[in-house]
Amino acid sequence: MSKDEIFRENLTTIADFNFGKKVVSVFDDMLDRSVPFYQEIQRMLVEMASEFAVEGTNIYDLGCSTGTTLLNLGQNIPGKVKFIGIDYSEDMLARCKQKLAEHPFSREHELTRADLNQGVHIENASVVVMVLTLQFIRPLNRDTLIGSILRGLNENGCLILVEKVLGEDSLFNRLFIKYYYDFKRRNGYSELEIAQKREALENVLIPYKLLENRELLIKEGFRYCDVFFKWYNFCGMIAVK
């Protein structure tokens, strides 16, 4: 696994963050060092997905990136189900395909390139997973995306959503951001790296408050919704149709 040093040097111009070759090459390390309890979140979402997965249905990973979640799902969910990974980045999909081949991943699967800002076609789904994906969808398009997921889910199917979130109150939001940057420092990121990545993400990653995400899910028609993980400004939610 290559080390994330993308923002290590002082950059004269900081472009918007994107999921191109440079990011893809270090993405797994970036997640491990930037997302609190990432491995435990993976374990938890697989545990829950296993409860809702139904034989003969599809399991979707929207924003599948390098395929870590697909691999974990495929290794732990038994029975005849099809795994479908969707991502907009061709470089991510290429790395995902390579990673699945290396393990190897013998389950029935399909990788598709699609822009989730345009909605998504989901069918016969018992489980849909979005790990740190919705936050990169333009806010104006999130209602449409969640609505299309709901329509493609079978009755009692679930959506598992992991997001970076804002604090409900500005006081706590400032504290949570401070604690998060402390977490990144503990994992070896410098002040320059933290500052430059923050600037690169400013217009790209737009988090909602936890309650705003919950309201979105309920408004679009999910019957049940609960929080299964919370760490300062990160949360995991599960919603059932």
PDB file of N, CA and C in Angstrom, residues 46-47 52 59 90 111 179 188 190 207 217:
ATOM      1  N   VAL A  46     -20.569  -4.648   6.975  1.00  0.00           N
ATOM      2  CA  VAL A  46     -20.679  -6.013   6.458  1.00  0.00           C
ATOM      3  C   VAL A  46     -21.610  -6.835   7.346  1.00  0.00           C
ATOM      4  N   GLU A  47     -21.479  -6.663   8.649  1.00  0.00           N
ATOM      5  CA  GLU A  47     -22.330  -7.370   9.610  1.00  0.00           C
ATOM      6  C   GLU A  47     -23.802  -7.050   9.360  1.00  0.00           C
ATOM      7  N   PHE A  52     -29.466  -8.213   5.925  1.00  0.00           N
ATOM      8  CA  PHE A  52     -30.494  -7.791   4.971  1.00  0.00           C
ATOM      9  C   PHE A  52     -30.321  -8.394   3.577  1.00  0.00           C
ATOM     10  N   ILE A  59     -26.549  -6.574  -4.610  1.00  0.00           N
ATOM     11  CA  ILE A  59     -25.967  -5.746  -3.557  1.00  0.00           C
ATOM     12  C   ILE A  59     -25.105  -4.691  -4.236  1.00  0.00           C
ATOM     13  N   GLU A  90     -12.793   6.558 -13.684  1.00  0.00           N
ATOM     14  CA  GLU A  90     -12.266   5.420 -14.447  1.00  0.00           C
ATOM     15  C   GLU A  90     -11.035   4.840 -13.766  1.00  0.00           C
ATOM     16  N   LEU A 111     -18.864  -4.142 -12.556  1.00  0.00           N
ATOM     17  CA  LEU A 111     -18.381  -2.795 -12.262  1.00  0.00           C
ATOM     18  C   LEU A 111     -18.878  -1.856 -13.348  1.00  0.00           C
ATOM     19  N   TYR A 179     -10.753  18.118  16.952  1.00  0.00           N
ATOM     20  CA  TYR A 179     -10.398  16.755  17.356  1.00  0.00           C
ATOM     21  C   TYR A 179     -10.038  15.900  16.140  1.00  0.00           C
ATOM     22  N   GLY A 188       0.203  10.930  11.408  1.00  0.00           N
ATOM     23  CA  GLY A 188       1.377  11.292  10.626  1.00  0.00           C
ATOM     24  C   GLY A 188       1.216  12.398   9.609  1.00  0.00           C
ATOM     25  N   SER A 190       1.118  16.219   8.414  1.00  0.00           N
ATOM     26  CA  SER A 190       1.686  17.486   8.874  1.00  0.00           C
ATOM     27  C   SER A 190       0.639  18.595   8.812  1.00  0.00           C
ATOM     28  N   PRO A 207     -20.527  18.398   3.492  1.00  0.00           N
ATOM     29  CA  PRO A 207     -21.245  17.543   4.447  1.00  0.00           C
ATOM     30  C   PRO A 207     -22.548  18.173   4.918  1.00  0.00           C
ATOM     31  N   LEU A 217     -33.460  10.974   4.224  1.00  0.00           N
ATOM     32  CA  LEU A 217     -33.835   9.565   4.074  1.00  0.00           C
ATOM     33  C   LEU A 217     -35.321   9.348   4.360  1.00  0.00           C
TER      34      LEU A 217
END
